[in-house]
Short mmCIF file of C-alpha atoms in Angstrom, two decimals:
data_model
loop_
_atom_site.label_atom_id
_atom_site.label_comp_id
_atom_site.label_asym_id
_atom_site.label_seq_id
_atom_site.Cartn_x
_atom_site.Cartn_y
_atom_site.Cartn_z
CA MET A 1 59.55 139.64 28.69
CA THR A 2 55.96 138.95 29.13
CA ILE A 3 54.59 137.04 32.41
CA HIS A 4 53.45 133.98 29.73
CA LYS A 5 56.32 134.03 28.04
CA ARG A 6 58.64 134.00 30.95
CA SER A 7 56.62 131.40 32.42
CA LEU A 8 57.00 129.20 29.16
CA PHE A 9 60.98 130.09 29.33
CA LEU A 10 61.21 128.91 32.83
CA THR A 11 59.16 125.74 31.89
CA ALA A 12 61.17 124.82 29.18
CA ILE A 13 64.40 125.27 31.10
CA ILE A 14 63.10 122.72 33.96
CA LEU A 15 62.21 120.40 31.26
CA LEU A 16 65.54 120.72 29.78
CA LEU A 17 66.85 119.85 33.25
CA GLY A 18 64.87 116.58 33.94
CA LEU A 19 65.49 115.42 30.22
CA PHE A 20 69.27 115.99 30.80
CA SER A 21 69.27 114.02 34.32
CA THR A 22 67.85 111.23 32.46
CA ALA A 23 69.93 111.07 29.58
CA LEU A 24 73.08 111.66 31.67
CA ASN A 25 72.19 108.85 33.93
CA PRO A 26 69.33 106.77 34.21
CA GLN A 27 70.05 105.74 37.90
CA GLU A 28 70.72 109.56 39.08
CA ILE A 29 66.64 109.90 39.01
CA SER A 30 65.42 111.04 42.30
CA ALA A 31 64.25 108.10 44.75
CA GLN A 32 61.33 110.04 45.52
CA ALA A 33 59.94 109.59 41.89
CA LYS A 34 60.39 105.54 42.11
CA ASP A 35 58.07 104.30 45.01
CA GLY A 36 59.60 101.39 47.14
CA LYS A 37 62.54 101.71 45.60
CA TYR A 38 65.58 102.67 47.93
CA ILE A 39 68.61 104.55 46.72
CA ILE A 40 71.75 103.08 48.32
CA GLY A 41 75.02 105.05 47.72
CA THR A 42 78.33 103.22 47.44
CA ASP A 43 82.03 103.49 46.22
CA VAL A 44 82.82 101.77 43.10
CA THR A 45 86.87 101.81 43.18
CA PHE A 46 87.18 99.46 46.14
CA ALA A 47 87.84 95.89 44.67
CA PRO A 48 86.57 93.25 45.84
CA PHE A 49 83.67 95.10 47.74
CA GLU A 50 82.46 97.15 45.00
CA TYR A 51 83.71 97.64 41.50
CA GLN A 52 82.24 97.91 37.75
CA ASP A 53 82.96 94.90 35.54
CA THR A 54 83.87 94.75 32.10
CA ASP A 55 80.37 94.71 31.01
CA GLY A 56 79.38 97.81 33.00
CA ASN A 57 77.69 96.26 36.20
CA TYR A 58 78.60 96.71 39.43
CA VAL A 59 79.79 93.62 41.45
CA GLY A 60 81.72 92.78 44.68
CA ILE A 61 81.08 91.48 47.69
CA ASP A 62 79.01 94.50 49.01
CA MET A 63 77.12 94.78 45.45
CA ASP A 64 76.45 90.76 45.62
CA LEU A 65 75.35 90.70 49.34
CA LEU A 66 73.05 93.71 49.11
CA LYS A 67 71.66 91.91 45.98
CA ALA A 68 71.02 88.69 47.84
CA ILE A 69 69.50 90.25 50.64
CA ALA A 70 67.00 92.62 48.67
CA GLN A 71 65.97 89.68 47.08
CA ASP A 72 65.30 87.69 50.46
CA GLN A 73 63.32 90.86 51.75
CA GLY A 74 61.40 91.63 48.67
CA PHE A 75 62.79 95.54 48.56
CA GLU A 76 63.81 97.08 45.35
CA TYR A 77 66.79 99.45 45.30
CA GLU A 78 69.31 101.23 43.03
CA VAL A 79 72.87 101.91 43.47
CA LYS A 80 74.73 105.43 43.56
CA PRO A 81 77.96 105.29 42.61
CA LEU A 82 79.29 108.47 44.34
CA GLY A 83 82.48 107.36 45.83
CA PHE A 84 83.21 107.00 49.81
CA SER A 85 83.39 110.52 50.64
CA ALA A 86 80.39 111.82 48.78
CA SER A 87 78.18 108.93 49.97
CA LEU A 88 78.71 109.69 53.40
CA GLN A 89 77.95 113.33 52.63
CA ALA A 90 74.60 111.93 50.53
CA LEU A 91 73.59 109.73 53.46
CA GLU A 92 73.64 112.55 55.91
CA THR A 93 71.98 115.09 53.85
CA ASN A 94 69.32 112.14 52.90
CA GLN A 95 70.38 112.18 49.27
CA VAL A 96 70.38 108.55 49.46
CA ASP A 97 68.53 105.94 51.68
CA GLY A 98 71.43 103.99 52.67
CA MET A 99 75.10 103.40 52.07
CA ILE A 100 77.21 100.15 51.49
CA ALA A 101 80.96 100.70 50.75
CA GLY A 102 83.16 98.73 52.95
CA MET A 103 82.33 101.18 55.74
CA SER A 104 83.49 100.65 59.19
CA ILE A 105 81.55 101.00 62.17
CA THR A 106 83.02 103.22 64.47
CA ASP A 107 81.93 105.25 67.37
CA GLU A 108 82.37 108.77 65.43
CA ARG A 109 80.08 107.34 62.74
CA LYS A 110 77.51 105.93 65.05
CA ALA A 111 76.59 109.26 66.51
CA THR A 112 75.91 110.40 63.05
CA PHE A 113 73.99 107.05 61.25
CA ASP A 114 72.77 103.72 62.27
CA PHE A 115 74.39 100.35 61.34
CA SER A 116 73.12 97.07 60.69
CA GLU A 117 74.67 93.96 62.28
CA PRO A 118 78.40 93.74 60.80
CA TYR A 119 78.53 91.75 58.11
CA PHE A 120 82.46 91.18 57.51
CA GLU A 121 85.67 91.91 59.77
CA SER A 122 88.38 93.22 57.96
CA GLY A 123 92.15 94.16 59.16
CA VAL A 124 94.49 96.94 58.15
CA VAL A 125 97.57 95.53 56.60
CA MET A 126 100.64 97.50 54.98
CA ALA A 127 102.21 97.41 51.69
CA ILE A 128 105.63 98.54 50.03
CA ALA A 129 107.28 98.28 46.82
CA GLU A 130 108.22 94.74 45.88
CA SER A 131 112.14 95.80 45.75
CA ASP A 132 111.99 97.59 48.87
CA ASP A 133 113.92 95.66 51.81
CA THR A 134 114.39 98.55 54.03
CA ILE A 135 111.14 98.45 55.78
CA LYS A 136 110.66 95.50 57.88
CA ASN A 137 108.51 96.75 60.77
CA TYR A 138 106.57 100.10 61.41
CA GLU A 139 109.49 101.83 63.15
CA ASP A 140 111.53 101.94 59.87
CA LEU A 141 108.45 104.21 58.76
CA ALA A 142 110.46 106.97 60.49
CA GLY A 143 110.97 109.97 58.10
CA LYS A 144 109.30 108.65 55.40
CA THR A 145 105.93 108.87 53.49
CA VAL A 146 103.05 106.74 53.63
CA ALA A 147 99.78 106.62 51.62
CA VAL A 148 96.43 105.99 52.66
CA LYS A 149 92.91 106.18 51.11
CA THR A 150 90.46 109.10 52.78
CA GLY A 151 88.02 108.01 55.16
CA THR A 152 89.10 104.50 55.58
CA THR A 153 90.62 101.88 58.50
CA GLY A 154 93.61 102.15 56.99
CA SER A 155 93.95 105.97 56.91
CA ALA A 156 92.80 106.08 60.79
CA PHE A 157 95.39 103.37 61.52
CA ALA A 158 98.09 105.32 59.81
CA GLU A 159 97.32 108.35 61.78
CA THR A 160 97.49 106.63 65.05
CA LEU A 161 100.73 105.31 64.28
CA GLN A 162 101.72 108.81 63.32
CA LYS A 163 101.40 109.93 66.99
CA GLU A 164 104.48 107.56 67.88
CA ILE A 165 106.63 107.26 64.77
CA ASP A 166 107.24 110.61 62.77
CA PHE A 167 106.32 110.09 58.85
CA THR A 168 104.30 111.99 56.19
CA ILE A 169 101.36 111.05 55.13
CA ASN A 170 99.66 111.28 51.40
CA THR A 171 96.06 111.17 51.20
CA PHE A 172 94.27 109.99 48.00
CA GLU A 173 90.70 109.27 46.94
CA ASP A 174 90.82 105.59 45.34
CA SER A 175 93.17 102.68 46.20
CA ALA A 176 94.60 102.20 42.48
CA ASN A 177 96.39 105.36 42.50
CA MET A 178 97.65 104.89 46.26
CA TYR A 179 99.22 101.72 44.76
CA GLU A 180 100.69 103.78 41.93
CA ASP A 181 102.40 105.87 44.12
CA VAL A 182 104.12 103.63 46.10
CA GLN A 183 105.09 101.58 42.82
CA ALA A 184 106.41 105.29 41.55
CA GLY A 185 108.40 105.33 44.93
CA ASN A 186 106.67 109.08 45.54
CA SER A 187 105.31 106.91 48.91
CA ASP A 188 107.61 104.66 50.95
CA ALA A 189 104.37 102.18 51.90
CA ALA A 190 100.73 102.17 51.85
CA PHE A 191 97.92 100.89 54.44
CA GLU A 192 94.71 99.26 53.29
CA ASP A 193 92.35 97.26 54.50
CA TYR A 194 93.74 93.50 54.26
CA PRO A 195 90.99 91.88 51.65
CA VAL A 196 91.34 94.91 49.39
CA MET A 197 95.02 94.68 49.34
CA ALA A 198 95.04 90.96 49.12
CA TYR A 199 92.65 91.01 46.40
CA ALA A 200 94.84 93.53 44.10
CA LEU A 201 97.91 91.90 44.40
CA LYS A 202 96.71 89.10 43.02
CA ASN A 203 97.27 91.03 39.71
CA ASP A 204 100.64 90.86 38.65
CA ARG A 205 100.77 94.58 37.71
CA LEU A 206 101.10 95.75 40.79
CA LYS A 207 104.93 95.10 42.23
CA LEU A 208 104.15 95.35 45.97
CA LYS A 209 104.35 93.02 48.85
CA THR A 210 103.40 92.82 52.53
CA PRO A 211 106.16 92.51 55.04
CA LEU A 212 103.97 92.55 58.06
CA ASP A 213 100.96 90.55 59.25
CA PRO A 214 97.53 92.31 59.18
CA GLU A 215 96.64 94.58 61.74
CA PRO A 216 93.18 93.71 63.57
CA GLY A 217 90.35 95.56 61.92
CA ASP A 218 87.29 97.39 62.37
CA LYS A 219 83.87 95.27 61.53
CA TYR A 220 81.72 96.63 58.03
CA GLY A 221 78.23 97.79 58.02
CA PHE A 222 75.24 98.99 56.28
CA ALA A 223 74.15 102.48 57.41
CA VAL A 224 71.20 104.70 57.32
CA ASN A 225 71.27 107.92 58.52
CA LYS A 226 70.37 108.75 62.58
CA ASP A 227 66.96 107.96 63.02
CA THR A 228 65.84 107.62 59.10
CA ASN A 229 64.89 104.13 57.24
CA PRO A 230 64.55 101.66 60.14
CA GLU A 231 62.71 99.69 58.32
CA LEU A 232 65.47 99.57 55.84
CA LEU A 233 68.11 98.73 58.43
CA GLU A 234 65.81 95.72 59.78
CA MET A 235 65.32 94.29 56.34
CA PHE A 236 69.37 94.33 55.84
CA ASP A 237 69.76 92.45 59.18
CA ALA A 238 67.41 89.93 58.68
CA GLY A 239 68.29 89.01 54.94
CA LEU A 240 71.81 88.73 56.38
CA ILE A 241 70.78 85.98 58.93
CA ASN A 242 68.82 84.07 56.12
CA ILE A 243 71.83 84.04 53.69
CA ARG A 244 74.19 83.33 55.98
CA ALA A 245 72.00 80.32 57.05
CA ASN A 246 71.14 78.96 53.38
CA GLY A 247 74.90 79.50 52.27
CA LYS A 248 74.63 82.37 49.95
CA TYR A 249 76.60 84.51 52.41
CA GLN A 250 79.74 81.88 52.29
CA GLU A 251 79.30 82.11 48.64
CA ILE A 252 79.76 85.59 47.96
CA LEU A 253 83.13 85.92 50.00
CA ASP A 254 84.47 82.88 48.50
CA THR A 255 83.70 84.30 44.63
CA TYR A 256 86.03 87.03 45.84
CA ILE A 257 88.44 86.22 48.12
CA GLY A 258 88.18 82.34 48.44
CA ASP A 259 91.23 80.43 47.75
CA ASP A 260 90.14 80.28 44.11
CA ALA A 261 89.33 83.61 43.33
CA VAL A 262 90.94 85.47 40.65
CA SER A 263 91.16 89.19 40.42
CA GLU A 264 89.34 90.69 37.52
CA ALA A 265 92.23 93.43 37.01
CA SER A 266 94.64 92.13 34.22
CA ASP A 267 97.71 93.73 32.66
CA ILE A 268 96.28 95.40 29.96
CA GLY A 269 98.47 97.97 27.31
CA PHE A 270 97.15 101.12 25.72
CA PHE A 271 95.46 99.57 22.60
CA GLY A 272 94.30 96.86 24.91
CA LEU A 273 92.57 99.13 27.47
CA ILE A 274 90.43 101.12 24.34
CA THR A 275 89.57 97.85 22.84
CA GLU A 276 88.12 96.33 26.34
CA ASN A 277 86.70 99.46 27.70
CA SER A 278 85.63 101.62 23.96
CA ARG A 279 81.49 101.31 25.15
CA GLU A 280 82.21 102.89 28.59
CA LEU A 281 84.85 105.25 27.65
CA LEU A 282 82.23 106.47 24.96
CA LYS A 283 79.79 106.73 27.77
CA GLY A 284 81.79 109.00 29.66
CA LEU A 285 82.64 111.10 26.87
CA GLY A 286 78.79 111.31 25.80
CA ARG A 287 78.00 112.27 29.37
CA THR A 288 80.54 114.96 29.31
CA LEU A 289 79.58 116.69 26.11
CA LEU A 290 76.09 116.54 27.25
CA LEU A 291 76.74 118.19 30.55
CA THR A 292 78.97 120.85 28.77
CA PHE A 293 76.34 121.67 25.99
CA VAL A 294 73.36 121.99 28.55
CA ALA A 295 75.58 124.22 31.24
CA PHE A 296 77.07 126.09 28.73
CA PHE A 297 73.70 126.89 26.86
CA ILE A 298 72.11 127.89 30.19
CA ALA A 299 74.97 129.84 31.24
CA THR A 300 75.12 131.82 28.44
CA ILE A 301 71.54 133.47 28.38
CA VAL A 302 71.91 134.04 32.08
CA GLY A 303 75.53 135.55 31.30
CA LEU A 304 74.05 137.36 28.61
CA ILE A 305 71.60 139.08 30.61
CA LEU A 306 74.11 139.89 33.56
CA GLY A 307 76.46 141.41 31.19
CA LEU A 308 73.76 143.20 29.58
CA PHE A 309 73.02 144.48 33.25
CA SER A 310 76.40 145.59 33.61
CA ALA A 311 76.47 147.67 30.83
CA SER A 312 73.33 149.47 31.34
CA PRO A 313 73.18 153.10 32.48
CA ASN A 314 70.70 151.62 35.37
CA LYS A 315 72.88 151.22 38.52
CA ALA A 316 70.89 149.11 40.63
CA LEU A 317 71.15 146.81 37.56
CA ASN A 318 75.04 147.29 37.78
CA ILE A 319 74.74 146.01 41.34
CA ILE A 320 72.94 142.66 40.73
CA ALA A 321 75.17 141.80 38.03
CA SER A 322 78.62 143.00 40.07
CA LEU A 323 77.05 140.92 42.97
CA TYR A 324 76.37 137.85 40.66
CA VAL A 325 79.67 137.72 39.10
CA ASP A 326 81.55 138.43 42.33
CA LEU A 327 79.88 135.71 44.47
CA PHE A 328 79.99 132.79 41.67
CA ARG A 329 83.72 134.08 40.47
CA GLY A 330 84.81 133.57 43.90
CA ILE A 331 83.76 130.60 45.09
CA PRO A 332 85.64 127.30 43.47
CA LEU A 333 83.49 125.21 41.35
CA LEU A 334 84.36 121.91 43.62
CA VAL A 335 82.94 124.07 46.49
CA LEU A 336 80.00 124.95 44.41
CA ALA A 337 78.99 121.64 43.59
CA PHE A 338 78.80 120.30 46.88
CA PHE A 339 76.71 123.00 47.92
CA VAL A 340 74.73 123.03 45.46
CA TYR A 341 74.39 119.06 45.64
CA PHE A 342 74.40 118.60 49.46
CA SER A 343 73.98 121.92 51.56
CA ILE A 344 70.81 123.18 49.31
CA PRO A 345 68.80 119.85 49.73
CA GLN A 346 69.63 119.47 53.22
CA LEU A 347 68.68 123.60 53.75
CA LEU A 348 65.27 122.82 51.66
CA ASP A 349 64.64 119.54 52.60
CA LEU A 350 64.38 118.24 49.23
CA ARG A 351 66.43 115.44 46.78
CA LEU A 352 68.27 116.67 43.62
CA SER A 353 69.82 114.55 41.22
CA ALA A 354 73.34 114.57 40.73
CA ALA A 355 73.13 115.59 36.92
CA VAL A 356 70.97 118.31 37.86
CA GLY A 357 72.83 119.82 40.77
CA GLY A 358 75.98 119.22 38.39
CA VAL A 359 74.71 121.18 35.53
CA ILE A 360 73.41 123.94 38.26
CA ALA A 361 76.62 124.13 39.68
CA LEU A 362 78.39 124.36 36.52
CA SER A 363 76.12 126.69 35.17
CA LEU A 364 76.56 129.46 38.09
CA ASN A 365 80.04 129.49 37.75
CA THR A 366 80.37 129.49 33.73
CA SER A 367 77.47 132.34 33.62
CA ALA A 368 79.85 134.36 36.10
CA TYR A 369 82.87 134.66 33.68
CA ILE A 370 80.60 134.90 30.42
CA ALA A 371 78.82 137.59 32.07
CA GLU A 372 82.19 139.35 32.42
CA LEU A 373 83.06 138.36 28.55
CA VAL A 374 79.62 140.55 27.63
CA ARG A 375 80.74 143.20 29.64
CA GLY A 376 83.93 143.73 28.17
CA GLY A 377 82.72 143.06 24.69
CA ILE A 378 80.15 145.64 25.12
CA GLN A 379 82.85 148.02 26.47
CA ALA A 380 85.10 147.51 23.72
CA VAL A 381 82.78 148.82 20.86
CA ASP A 382 83.40 152.61 20.57
CA SER A 383 80.70 154.30 23.09
CA GLY A 384 80.18 157.39 20.54
CA GLN A 385 78.58 154.56 18.02
CA LEU A 386 76.05 154.19 20.64
CA GLU A 387 75.96 158.40 21.55
CA ALA A 388 75.29 158.74 17.68
CA ALA A 389 72.49 155.90 17.40
CA ARG A 390 70.89 158.05 20.46
CA SER A 391 71.36 161.44 18.99
CA LEU A 392 69.42 160.06 15.65
CA GLY A 393 66.44 159.22 18.12
CA LEU A 394 67.16 155.53 18.13
CA PRO A 395 65.63 154.23 21.77
CA TYR A 396 68.43 152.61 24.10
CA ASN A 397 67.45 149.10 23.53
CA THR A 398 66.84 149.32 20.36
CA ALA A 399 70.55 150.87 19.75
CA MET A 400 72.08 148.23 21.83
CA ARG A 401 70.51 145.64 19.96
CA LYS A 402 71.11 146.89 16.12
CA ILE A 403 74.42 148.66 16.76
CA VAL A 404 76.33 147.43 19.64
CA LEU A 405 75.47 144.09 20.19
CA PRO A 406 76.49 142.74 16.49
CA GLN A 407 79.48 144.68 17.02
CA ALA A 408 80.16 142.98 20.34
CA ILE A 409 79.29 139.50 19.67
CA LYS A 410 82.19 139.35 16.84
CA LEU A 411 84.64 140.54 19.14
CA MET A 412 83.41 138.37 21.97
CA ILE A 413 83.18 135.23 19.94
CA PRO A 414 87.15 133.97 20.69
CA SER A 415 86.52 134.59 24.47
CA PHE A 416 83.31 132.34 23.97
CA ILE A 417 85.50 129.63 22.42
CA ASN A 418 87.96 129.47 25.21
CA GLN A 419 85.48 129.55 27.85
CA PHE A 420 83.59 126.59 26.18
CA VAL A 421 86.78 124.40 26.41
CA ILE A 422 87.09 125.68 29.78
CA THR A 423 83.89 124.27 31.17
CA LEU A 424 84.16 121.17 29.00
CA LYS A 425 87.21 120.33 31.18
CA ASP A 426 85.84 121.78 34.61
CA THR A 427 83.36 118.82 34.04
CA SER A 428 85.75 116.57 35.24
CA ILE A 429 85.20 118.10 38.74
CA LEU A 430 81.60 117.17 38.94
CA SER A 431 82.68 113.38 39.63
CA VAL A 432 83.02 114.03 42.96
CA ILE A 433 78.98 114.50 43.22
CA GLY A 434 78.91 111.00 41.41
CA ILE A 435 78.45 112.33 37.65
CA VAL A 436 80.37 109.11 35.81
CA GLU A 437 81.59 111.51 33.07
CA LEU A 438 84.93 110.95 31.00
CA THR A 439 87.04 111.28 34.02
CA GLN A 440 85.43 109.19 36.71
CA THR A 441 85.23 106.50 33.79
CA GLY A 442 88.64 106.40 33.73
CA LYS A 443 88.85 106.14 37.68
CA ILE A 444 86.55 103.44 37.41
CA ILE A 445 88.55 101.57 34.90
CA ILE A 446 91.32 101.98 36.69
CA SER A 447 90.43 100.51 39.91
CA ARG A 448 89.23 97.10 38.08
CA THR A 449 92.64 97.11 35.69
CA PHE A 450 95.51 99.02 37.62
CA SER A 451 96.85 100.46 34.81
CA SER A 452 96.83 104.51 35.85
CA GLY A 453 99.28 105.22 33.43
CA ASN A 454 97.82 103.87 30.27
CA MET A 455 94.36 104.78 31.14
CA TRP A 456 95.10 108.23 32.18
CA LEU A 457 96.99 108.75 28.75
CA VAL A 458 93.56 107.43 27.30
CA VAL A 459 91.53 109.91 28.69
CA ALA A 460 94.04 112.75 27.91
CA LEU A 461 94.03 112.07 24.59
CA MET A 462 90.06 111.54 24.37
CA TYR A 463 89.81 115.29 26.03
CA LEU A 464 92.50 116.30 23.35
CA ILE A 465 90.86 115.26 20.39
CA VAL A 466 87.22 116.35 21.06
CA ILE A 467 88.25 120.04 22.37
CA THR A 468 90.66 119.98 19.07
CA ILE A 469 87.73 119.24 16.97
CA LEU A 470 85.20 122.08 18.83
CA THR A 471 87.51 124.49 18.86
CA LYS A 472 88.47 124.06 14.87
CA ILE A 473 84.35 124.34 14.26
CA SER A 474 84.22 127.10 16.62
CA ASN A 475 87.15 129.05 14.76
CA TYR A 476 85.70 127.95 11.46
CA LEU A 477 82.28 129.79 12.19
CA GLU A 478 84.32 132.76 13.59
CA ARG A 479 85.66 133.46 10.16
CA ARG A 480 82.23 133.19 8.67
CA LEU A 481 80.74 135.50 10.93
CA ASN A 482 83.52 138.10 10.50
CA ASN A 483 83.44 137.43 6.63
CA ASP A 484 79.38 138.47 6.69
#
């Protein structure tokens, strides 16, 4: 490949990644490209503080407070729905400018982040199954299992209590699945922030109760990275004072946790979930397919090159391919996604959108497996054919291109189809860095409806239908190629 062609190829890949990032989620454009607009990380499965309503808007106490303060102070922002743990890491690595997600102000977090003045004081409460009469106090938890949500005040309280009372802790990433675990009998109790639990219990689907009064809790604060964006923190504090003075603050609280507040979560059946959330589900599916096709396209090019390196008589190329395959097959995709999205930007002092980070991680992982498929396909062709072509005077590259590769491709097609299906399913892992694909869409809907059983059935069927259709299409193409 000439230098000119190589430059055009690299430019095309960069443009493809940029278009992919925008198409996958317009909210994931880097803040550096938008002067004066702050990127705010949040969790969107923590009602009533932040969640997504049926219209796809991010609402809740935190979201409404942020909106009111931004209007009061005249700054612009974009919400980045990463989840609590991922938002913390994004804030620490300057992938986002600030974070608001029902985040407790603790001494440990103060060492890493700067906090606003507290905007809410919470408490921790224990919930048990409605039919359970065996747990009346904390001592009754001895020998039992307790569910908590990672990174929350409830989790910290349970860990402190565990030092005095012997029980097992099950950790979950979102509240809805934690509640479901208690209702299913897998856990005996759950610890949750009191306003979150009170809001959830307004939904008739949750057969839970709180046998004890709430414990004194921590104070919530808006956070920025240490010694970073002090002007944003100052504006948040100033705006908080103003909206408290003009009554907007209390109006927001009354909307979600006042006496007349009503949980948006409702008892929705299987078909009701599909009808009410079809638009969001289709958007999530579209992002999943787009992520899969782009990542697989890039991975196929890289994997083909590395596969040829592996089959080459050149030892140096063999070593390069072997090192690449061993490295990226040996790192779990989840770890690779975190490294690409959080560690690399921190090391290189840059911002990377979740879309680009996700496609890079998925491409690196998939290309390592495709490289092995290519190597195996080439080696499956009788080596005598290459030797015969060389003996007739054909150069190595021509013999590979004209004789070996056409046969190897036919042998590799079933494996390629299988790898494509695996790549599609692996996209669900990338929800941990904030890509709202099909699995993350399901989580967001569950946080609002508390219908985890039906929702996961809907998501599973969508994956099954799409994978079945793609497999049938691929099998048809395979038959056509084999008949040519």
